């Protein structure tokens, strides 16, 4: 349990580290942001496939493929429902303006809400990984999620500062998005601890939510500002780094 709690704090703390970097480099260009986020998408993609979906198949037994496919789609549908029911913005294009009006502030806060929404399933994925009993694999998943949380934390700082939010409040908001991930990690861990029977489905569910975020949010956002080629290679680099880590640590 201690290692799970420390991992949860590490995963959530990565967002805070990204936020600190965001304070140091406030004027992050779209191109740089797209490259970094694409790298994060590649890390997430590898973590979802190698750390969650494939283990789901392995633990699923006779009907493993059916359980895994069902879990992936249920995870994606659940996140889709959250997208529809909870008001938030998918993109932060246009909120970098120096205007400090209420409309601009609302857009920024809605985008932050989107970050928080997607941090929850990422945290659940980190927690569920420990339910397999393979601590090394679980730490690889958590490490991948933490790695992609750093650029995520970076990109939310500049829009909030530009919208007129005070630096201290900006940092507190970034901290809260990280705490969401800590909560998600604990939820995922306790869910599979209560019943090992749900482990294959839970792994696939967590993988499905991550695939949904990558396809619905990250790839479209990183391909919207003319940096498609660089973003594509950055995704491949992120994926391959996680692949190498999985092989070396597996």
mmCIF file of C-alpha atoms in Angstrom:
data_model
loop_
_atom_site.group_PDB
_atom_site.id
_atom_site.type_symbol
_atom_site.label_atom_id
_atom_site.label_comp_id
_atom_site.label_asym_id
_atom_site.label_seq_id
_atom_site.Cartn_x
_atom_site.Cartn_y
_atom_site.Cartn_z
ATOM 1 C CA UNK A 1 0.000 0.000 0.000
ATOM 2 C CA UNK A 2 2.864 2.365 0.806
ATOM 3 C CA UNK A 3 4.340 2.077 -2.681
ATOM 4 C CA UNK A 4 0.888 2.703 -4.197
ATOM 5 C CA UNK A 5 0.469 5.880 -2.156
ATOM 6 C CA UNK A 6 3.954 7.092 -3.052
ATOM 7 C CA UNK A 7 3.267 6.346 -6.713
ATOM 8 C CA UNK A 8 -0.037 8.228 -6.542
ATOM 9 C CA UNK A 9 1.740 11.253 -5.109
ATOM 10 C CA UNK A 10 4.444 10.950 -7.765
ATOM 11 C CA UNK A 11 1.937 10.756 -10.617
ATOM 12 C CA UNK A 12 0.015 13.751 -9.307
ATOM 13 C CA UNK A 13 3.194 15.600 -8.435
ATOM 14 C CA UNK A 14 4.391 15.371 -12.040
ATOM 15 C CA UNK A 15 1.608 17.807 -12.981
ATOM 16 C CA UNK A 16 2.939 20.217 -10.357
ATOM 17 C CA UNK A 17 6.472 19.854 -11.752
ATOM 18 C CA UNK A 18 5.091 20.708 -15.178
ATOM 19 C CA UNK A 19 3.311 23.722 -13.686
ATOM 20 C CA UNK A 20 6.576 24.990 -12.172
ATOM 21 C CA UNK A 21 8.249 24.668 -15.575
ATOM 22 C CA UNK A 22 5.261 26.499 -17.050
ATOM 23 C CA UNK A 23 5.903 29.419 -14.687
ATOM 24 C CA UNK A 24 9.540 29.545 -15.777
ATOM 25 C CA UNK A 25 8.674 29.455 -19.503
ATOM 26 C CA UNK A 26 5.390 31.344 -19.794
ATOM 27 C CA UNK A 27 5.518 32.003 -23.548
ATOM 28 C CA UNK A 28 5.398 28.456 -24.894
ATOM 29 C CA UNK A 29 4.827 28.405 -28.661
ATOM 30 C CA UNK A 30 2.123 26.291 -30.272
ATOM 31 C CA UNK A 31 4.778 24.300 -32.133
ATOM 32 C CA UNK A 32 6.691 23.424 -28.972
ATOM 33 C CA UNK A 33 3.459 22.619 -27.140
ATOM 34 C CA UNK A 34 2.307 20.350 -29.977
ATOM 35 C CA UNK A 35 5.627 18.467 -30.049
ATOM 36 C CA UNK A 36 5.681 17.942 -26.286
ATOM 37 C CA UNK A 37 2.040 16.895 -26.090
ATOM 38 C CA UNK A 38 2.518 14.484 -28.991
ATOM 39 C CA UNK A 39 5.429 12.909 -27.155
ATOM 40 C CA UNK A 40 3.113 12.557 -24.152
ATOM 41 C CA UNK A 41 0.469 10.960 -26.389
ATOM 42 C CA UNK A 42 3.017 8.377 -27.556
ATOM 43 C CA UNK A 43 3.909 7.577 -23.948
ATOM 44 C CA UNK A 44 0.230 7.196 -23.064
ATOM 45 C CA UNK A 45 -0.420 5.012 -26.101
ATOM 46 C CA UNK A 46 2.363 2.608 -25.151
ATOM 47 C CA UNK A 47 1.270 2.559 -21.511
ATOM 48 C CA UNK A 48 -2.315 1.795 -22.535
ATOM 49 C CA UNK A 49 -1.421 -1.022 -24.922
ATOM 50 C CA UNK A 50 1.589 -2.610 -23.222
ATOM 51 C CA UNK A 51 0.703 -1.997 -19.608
ATOM 52 C CA UNK A 52 -3.080 -2.335 -19.578
ATOM 53 C CA UNK A 53 -4.659 -3.936 -22.653
ATOM 54 C CA UNK A 54 -2.170 -6.770 -23.203
ATOM 55 C CA UNK A 55 -2.163 -7.719 -19.484
ATOM 56 C CA UNK A 56 -5.971 -7.652 -19.617
ATOM 57 C CA UNK A 57 -5.824 -10.322 -22.313
ATOM 58 C CA UNK A 58 -3.358 -12.366 -20.282
ATOM 59 C CA UNK A 59 -5.454 -12.290 -17.104
ATOM 60 C CA UNK A 60 -8.777 -12.735 -18.896
ATOM 61 C CA UNK A 61 -8.565 -16.502 -19.312
ATOM 62 C CA UNK A 62 -10.867 -18.313 -21.722
ATOM 63 C CA UNK A 63 -13.003 -15.289 -22.552
ATOM 64 C CA UNK A 64 -10.164 -12.792 -22.246
ATOM 65 C CA UNK A 65 -10.589 -11.227 -25.675
ATOM 66 C CA UNK A 66 -14.299 -10.564 -25.083
ATOM 67 C CA UNK A 67 -13.658 -9.062 -21.646
ATOM 68 C CA UNK A 68 -10.853 -6.895 -22.984
ATOM 69 C CA UNK A 69 -12.817 -5.578 -25.955
ATOM 70 C CA UNK A 70 -15.828 -4.891 -23.732
ATOM 71 C CA UNK A 71 -13.644 -3.091 -21.186
ATOM 72 C CA UNK A 72 -12.032 -0.889 -23.839
ATOM 73 C CA UNK A 73 -15.370 0.227 -25.246
ATOM 74 C CA UNK A 74 -17.001 0.722 -21.853
ATOM 75 C CA UNK A 75 -14.043 2.855 -20.764
ATOM 76 C CA UNK A 76 -14.259 4.965 -23.923
ATOM 77 C CA UNK A 77 -18.046 5.349 -23.670
ATOM 78 C CA UNK A 78 -17.839 6.383 -20.007
ATOM 79 C CA UNK A 79 -15.312 9.091 -20.821
ATOM 80 C CA UNK A 80 -17.452 10.177 -23.760
ATOM 81 C CA UNK A 81 -20.422 10.567 -21.417
ATOM 82 C CA UNK A 82 -18.329 12.626 -19.026
ATOM 83 C CA UNK A 83 -17.267 14.783 -21.978
ATOM 84 C CA UNK A 84 -20.917 15.401 -22.805
ATOM 85 C CA UNK A 85 -22.265 15.887 -19.290
ATOM 86 C CA UNK A 86 -19.507 18.006 -17.708
ATOM 87 C CA UNK A 87 -18.993 21.440 -19.271
ATOM 88 C CA UNK A 88 -15.408 21.961 -20.405
ATOM 89 C CA UNK A 89 -13.287 22.942 -23.407
ATOM 90 C CA UNK A 90 -11.400 20.440 -25.526
ATOM 91 C CA UNK A 91 -8.849 22.982 -26.724
ATOM 92 C CA UNK A 92 -7.249 26.089 -25.356
ATOM 93 C CA UNK A 93 -6.740 27.849 -28.681
ATOM 94 C CA UNK A 94 -7.777 31.445 -28.276
ATOM 95 C CA UNK A 95 -7.433 31.675 -24.497
ATOM 96 C CA UNK A 96 -3.857 32.953 -24.648
ATOM 97 C CA UNK A 97 -5.181 36.468 -25.214
ATOM 98 C CA UNK A 98 -4.054 39.231 -22.879
ATOM 99 C CA UNK A 99 -7.696 40.203 -22.375
ATOM 100 C CA UNK A 100 -8.757 39.739 -18.778
ATOM 101 C CA UNK A 101 -12.509 39.665 -19.343
ATOM 102 C CA UNK A 102 -14.843 37.146 -17.728
ATOM 103 C CA UNK A 103 -15.512 35.251 -20.962
ATOM 104 C CA UNK A 104 -11.808 34.585 -21.440
ATOM 105 C CA UNK A 105 -11.441 33.531 -17.804
ATOM 106 C CA UNK A 106 -14.346 31.110 -18.172
ATOM 107 C CA UNK A 107 -12.724 29.512 -21.206
ATOM 108 C CA UNK A 108 -9.504 28.941 -19.294
ATOM 109 C CA UNK A 109 -11.278 27.406 -16.313
ATOM 110 C CA UNK A 110 -13.287 25.148 -18.622
ATOM 111 C CA UNK A 111 -10.055 23.951 -20.199
ATOM 112 C CA UNK A 112 -8.601 23.280 -16.749
ATOM 113 C CA UNK A 113 -11.767 21.274 -16.035
ATOM 114 C CA UNK A 114 -10.978 19.186 -19.122
ATOM 115 C CA UNK A 115 -7.490 18.467 -17.766
ATOM 116 C CA UNK A 116 -8.982 17.412 -14.430
ATOM 117 C CA UNK A 117 -11.568 15.160 -16.118
ATOM 118 C CA UNK A 118 -8.882 13.318 -18.035
ATOM 119 C CA UNK A 119 -6.526 13.084 -15.064
ATOM 120 C CA UNK A 120 -9.028 10.893 -13.223
ATOM 121 C CA UNK A 121 -8.928 7.918 -15.645
ATOM 122 C CA UNK A 122 -5.161 8.286 -15.957
ATOM 123 C CA UNK A 123 -4.924 7.959 -12.197
ATOM 124 C CA UNK A 124 -7.272 4.966 -12.257
ATOM 125 C CA UNK A 125 -5.003 3.358 -14.862
ATOM 126 C CA UNK A 126 -1.988 3.814 -12.594
ATOM 127 C CA UNK A 127 -3.843 2.298 -9.644
ATOM 128 C CA UNK A 128 -5.313 -0.624 -11.561
ATOM 129 C CA UNK A 129 -1.817 -1.563 -12.728
ATOM 130 C CA UNK A 130 -0.872 -2.489 -9.170
ATOM 131 C CA UNK A 131 -3.808 -4.886 -8.980
ATOM 132 C CA UNK A 132 -2.022 -7.277 -11.329
ATOM 133 C CA UNK A 133 0.615 -7.942 -8.693
ATOM 134 C CA UNK A 134 3.361 -7.020 -11.157
ATOM 135 C CA UNK A 135 4.893 -4.063 -9.357
ATOM 136 C CA UNK A 136 7.513 -3.437 -12.039
ATOM 137 C CA UNK A 137 4.906 -3.235 -14.788
ATOM 138 C CA UNK A 138 2.709 -1.042 -12.611
ATOM 139 C CA UNK A 139 5.587 1.356 -12.008
ATOM 140 C CA UNK A 140 6.290 1.502 -15.756
ATOM 141 C CA UNK A 141 2.648 2.481 -16.365
ATOM 142 C CA UNK A 142 2.715 5.040 -13.576
ATOM 143 C CA UNK A 143 6.044 6.392 -14.818
ATOM 144 C CA UNK A 144 4.644 6.806 -18.319
ATOM 145 C CA UNK A 145 1.591 8.637 -17.009
ATOM 146 C CA UNK A 146 3.764 10.861 -14.815
ATOM 147 C CA UNK A 147 6.008 11.607 -17.792
ATOM 148 C CA UNK A 148 3.088 12.829 -19.884
ATOM 149 C CA UNK A 149 1.693 14.833 -16.944
ATOM 150 C CA UNK A 150 4.701 17.151 -17.005
ATOM 151 C CA UNK A 151 3.925 18.783 -20.382
ATOM 152 C CA UNK A 152 0.231 18.735 -19.463
ATOM 153 C CA UNK A 153 1.048 20.792 -16.389
ATOM 154 C CA UNK A 154 3.202 23.127 -18.462
ATOM 155 C CA UNK A 155 0.568 24.094 -20.999
ATOM 156 C CA UNK A 156 -2.143 25.128 -18.533
ATOM 157 C CA UNK A 157 -0.079 27.840 -16.814
ATOM 158 C CA UNK A 158 0.300 30.472 -19.554
ATOM 159 C CA UNK A 159 -3.434 30.636 -20.445
ATOM 160 C CA UNK A 160 -4.408 31.084 -16.801
ATOM 161 C CA UNK A 161 -1.863 33.840 -16.232
ATOM 162 C CA UNK A 162 -2.926 35.554 -19.462
ATOM 163 C CA UNK A 163 -6.554 35.427 -18.315
ATOM 164 C CA UNK A 164 -5.664 37.441 -15.217
ATOM 165 C CA UNK A 165 -5.554 34.665 -12.622
ATOM 166 C CA UNK A 166 -3.010 35.466 -9.908
ATOM 167 C CA UNK A 167 0.130 33.267 -9.922
ATOM 168 C CA UNK A 168 -0.614 31.808 -6.490
ATOM 169 C CA UNK A 169 -4.160 30.859 -7.489
ATOM 170 C CA UNK A 170 -2.850 29.490 -10.797
ATOM 171 C CA UNK A 171 -0.498 27.190 -8.921
ATOM 172 C CA UNK A 172 -3.273 26.038 -6.573
ATOM 173 C CA UNK A 173 -5.497 25.169 -9.567
ATOM 174 C CA UNK A 174 -2.656 23.190 -11.166
ATOM 175 C CA UNK A 175 -2.116 21.421 -7.846
ATOM 176 C CA UNK A 176 -5.802 20.471 -7.709
ATOM 177 C CA UNK A 177 -5.634 18.884 -11.175
ATOM 178 C CA UNK A 178 -2.732 16.795 -9.882
ATOM 179 C CA UNK A 179 -4.681 15.783 -6.761
ATOM 180 C CA UNK A 180 -7.438 14.435 -9.022
ATOM 181 C CA UNK A 181 -4.880 11.973 -10.350
ATOM 182 C CA UNK A 182 -3.907 10.925 -6.825
ATOM 183 C CA UNK A 183 -7.568 10.196 -6.059
ATOM 184 C CA UNK A 184 -7.922 8.239 -9.313
ATOM 185 C CA UNK A 185 -4.878 6.111 -8.494
ATOM 186 C CA UNK A 186 -6.300 5.142 -5.111
ATOM 187 C CA UNK A 187 -9.730 4.397 -6.619
ATOM 188 C CA UNK A 188 -8.182 2.097 -9.226
ATOM 189 C CA UNK A 189 -6.055 0.271 -6.684
ATOM 190 C CA UNK A 190 -8.847 -0.318 -4.159
ATOM 191 C CA UNK A 191 -11.304 -1.348 -6.891
ATOM 192 C CA UNK A 192 -9.157 -4.272 -8.022
ATOM 193 C CA UNK A 193 -8.098 -5.062 -4.449
ATOM 194 C CA UNK A 194 -11.731 -5.653 -3.452
ATOM 195 C CA UNK A 195 -12.253 -8.211 -6.193
ATOM 196 C CA UNK A 196 -9.477 -9.727 -8.308
ATOM 197 C CA UNK A 197 -12.170 -11.023 -10.667
ATOM 198 C CA UNK A 198 -12.670 -7.562 -12.134
ATOM 199 C CA UNK A 199 -8.954 -7.089 -12.871
ATOM 200 C CA UNK A 200 -9.044 -8.008 -16.616
ATOM 201 C CA UNK A 201 -12.040 -5.731 -17.208
ATOM 202 C CA UNK A 202 -10.564 -2.934 -15.080
ATOM 203 C CA UNK A 203 -7.273 -3.047 -16.982
ATOM 204 C CA UNK A 204 -9.076 -2.861 -20.324
ATOM 205 C CA UNK A 205 -11.410 -0.135 -19.023
ATOM 206 C CA UNK A 206 -8.439 2.010 -17.995
ATOM 207 C CA UNK A 207 -6.760 1.341 -21.347
ATOM 208 C CA UNK A 208 -9.923 2.333 -23.190
ATOM 209 C CA UNK A 209 -10.160 5.663 -21.374
ATOM 210 C CA UNK A 210 -6.557 6.452 -22.269
ATOM 211 C CA UNK A 211 -7.062 5.517 -25.926
ATOM 212 C CA UNK A 212 -10.120 7.778 -25.995
ATOM 213 C CA UNK A 213 -8.158 10.752 -24.638
ATOM 214 C CA UNK A 214 -5.336 10.192 -27.137
ATOM 215 C CA UNK A 215 -7.640 9.977 -30.150
ATOM 216 C CA UNK A 216 -10.300 12.488 -29.166
ATOM 217 C CA UNK A 217 -8.137 15.142 -27.530
ATOM 218 C CA UNK A 218 -4.393 14.918 -27.890
ATOM 219 C CA UNK A 219 -3.846 13.985 -31.536
ATOM 220 C CA UNK A 220 -6.407 16.467 -32.964
ATOM 221 C CA UNK A 221 -4.998 19.258 -30.768
ATOM 222 C CA UNK A 222 -1.387 18.609 -31.763
ATOM 223 C CA UNK A 223 -2.269 18.466 -35.472
ATOM 224 C CA UNK A 224 -4.244 21.727 -35.524
ATOM 225 C CA UNK A 225 -1.453 24.286 -35.809
ATOM 226 C CA UNK A 226 0.695 23.176 -38.744
ATOM 227 C CA UNK A 227 3.122 20.938 -36.846
ATOM 228 C CA UNK A 228 1.675 17.601 -37.935
ATOM 229 C CA UNK A 229 4.941 16.063 -39.123
ATOM 230 C CA UNK A 230 6.902 16.943 -36.016
ATOM 231 C CA UNK A 231 3.998 15.893 -33.819
ATOM 232 C CA UNK A 232 3.816 12.505 -35.520
ATOM 233 C CA UNK A 233 7.508 11.783 -34.973
ATOM 234 C CA UNK A 234 7.282 13.017 -31.386
ATOM 235 C CA UNK A 235 4.476 10.520 -30.763
ATOM 236 C CA UNK A 236 6.620 7.727 -32.201
ATOM 237 C CA UNK A 237 9.553 8.741 -29.997
ATOM 238 C CA UNK A 238 7.348 8.679 -26.904
ATOM 239 C CA UNK A 239 5.920 5.291 -27.845
ATOM 240 C CA UNK A 240 9.351 3.786 -28.506
ATOM 241 C CA UNK A 241 10.823 5.096 -25.251
ATOM 242 C CA UNK A 242 8.032 3.364 -23.344
ATOM 243 C CA UNK A 243 8.492 0.236 -25.473
ATOM 244 C CA UNK A 244 12.210 0.128 -24.671
ATOM 245 C CA UNK A 245 11.505 0.731 -20.974
ATOM 246 C CA UNK A 246 8.982 -2.118 -20.952
ATOM 247 C CA UNK A 247 11.480 -4.522 -22.532
ATOM 248 C CA UNK A 248 14.388 -3.530 -20.292
ATOM 249 C CA UNK A 249 12.375 -3.581 -17.072
ATOM 250 C CA UNK A 250 10.044 -6.456 -17.948
#
